[in-house]
Amino acid sequence: MSEVLKSKAVNGWRLFWLVTAPISAAMLIAMMGKDLSSAESVSSMIQLSVRCAVPLLYVTFAASSVQTLFRGPLGGWLFRNRKYFGLCFAAAMGWQLFFILWLTTVHSDYYINEVYVLRDAIEGVVGYTFLIAMTVTSFAFTRRRMKPKTWRLLHLSGIYFLWAYAFSVYWWALFYYKNPLLLDYIYYWSGFLAWALRVAAWNKKRRKIAEKSVPRSTTQPVFNLAGMLIIGVGLVAASFGKAWYDTAANLMTGYAITRIPETYLPYWPFQPWLPLFIIALGALLTTRART
Ligand code: HEM
């Protein structure tokens, strides 16, 4: 496998075209099979294009963590081609943007009456602003004109915002809307896994630093146990969102003070990520005493 992953055919720009060409062909074939004079058909092309994009987003999001956790040919290949997976995602989202512009211009009545929600539009525009900025700054010509810190901040906050967008869409599909598809479960849990790999890699790095710098503490087993229990609670909450969604919504919305965030703030009040915050807290505790 390591020889295959080192070959030119699956690295760099060849990898980009190996992924983007079939996706673009699938879009063109799907367009030929549809009556795109109907808004629903254009909307279904938005769905198809973004369903091709999301796995590439998750791979880009988790690539460096796979390398940290599982040193080897696969981790190395993912890490080496992070930029190209990101550009593959951007290319697939380029198709989504094409159909979004088609829907909002040619079928604007449908968009306004059936799709438009101010906060969703704000989320979407912020998402595309990040995506366009990350794409433009993925090239040496633009990157070297930025401070490394600014570049890193842009790409870190951008990839988290875009991952949060996709993850939340599938959280709502599973725990709020009716009749979720098998694909919704796969995309929800693979989005969760991509995030969990980042937490595990972060945890591994913290442990390594602690082992080098802090003497073993007697309270560590207690913090470990507490941390594991809290992670367990978070996992249960991430699996059964329906059970606590209403309570969380009632607790965190409907007040005068929350009116502005409810109308404008992307992702407010963050229900899909509440279990992840709990899991991150548990992970923090498992390295707490040592630091
Ligand atoms: C202003 C910008 C955006 C608009 C107007 C928009 C519009 C839409 C529409 C109309 C659908 C439903 C398609 C259907 O089911 O028929 C959809 C689905 C979706 N969009 Fe967007 N979108 C935007 C930005 C984004 C961004 C930035 C992301 C980030 C990853 C994204 C991710 C998704 C996902 C994951 C789905 C669900 C696809 C599925 O059903 O599996 N969208 N979008």
XYZ file of C-alpha atoms in Angstrom, residues 195 199-200 202-203 206-207 223-224 226-228 230-231 276-288:
27
model
C -13.978 15.643 15.052
C -9.749 15.561 19.956
C -7.812 12.290 20.309
C -4.932 16.908 20.680
C -5.186 14.679 23.760
C -1.080 17.056 25.612
C -0.191 13.712 27.218
C -9.320 12.698 36.858
C -9.070 9.886 34.303
C -14.106 11.455 35.869
C -12.973 12.322 32.356
C -14.042 8.936 30.975
C -18.018 12.639 31.227
C -16.950 11.425 27.767
C -19.123 17.555 21.780
C -18.390 20.277 24.328
C -19.085 17.671 27.048
C -16.763 15.120 25.389
C -14.020 17.753 24.971
C -14.341 18.583 28.686
C -13.936 14.894 29.546
C -10.878 14.665 27.287
C -9.405 17.765 28.943
C -9.871 16.155 32.377
C -8.033 12.989 31.366
C -4.861 15.084 30.972
C -5.742 17.667 33.647
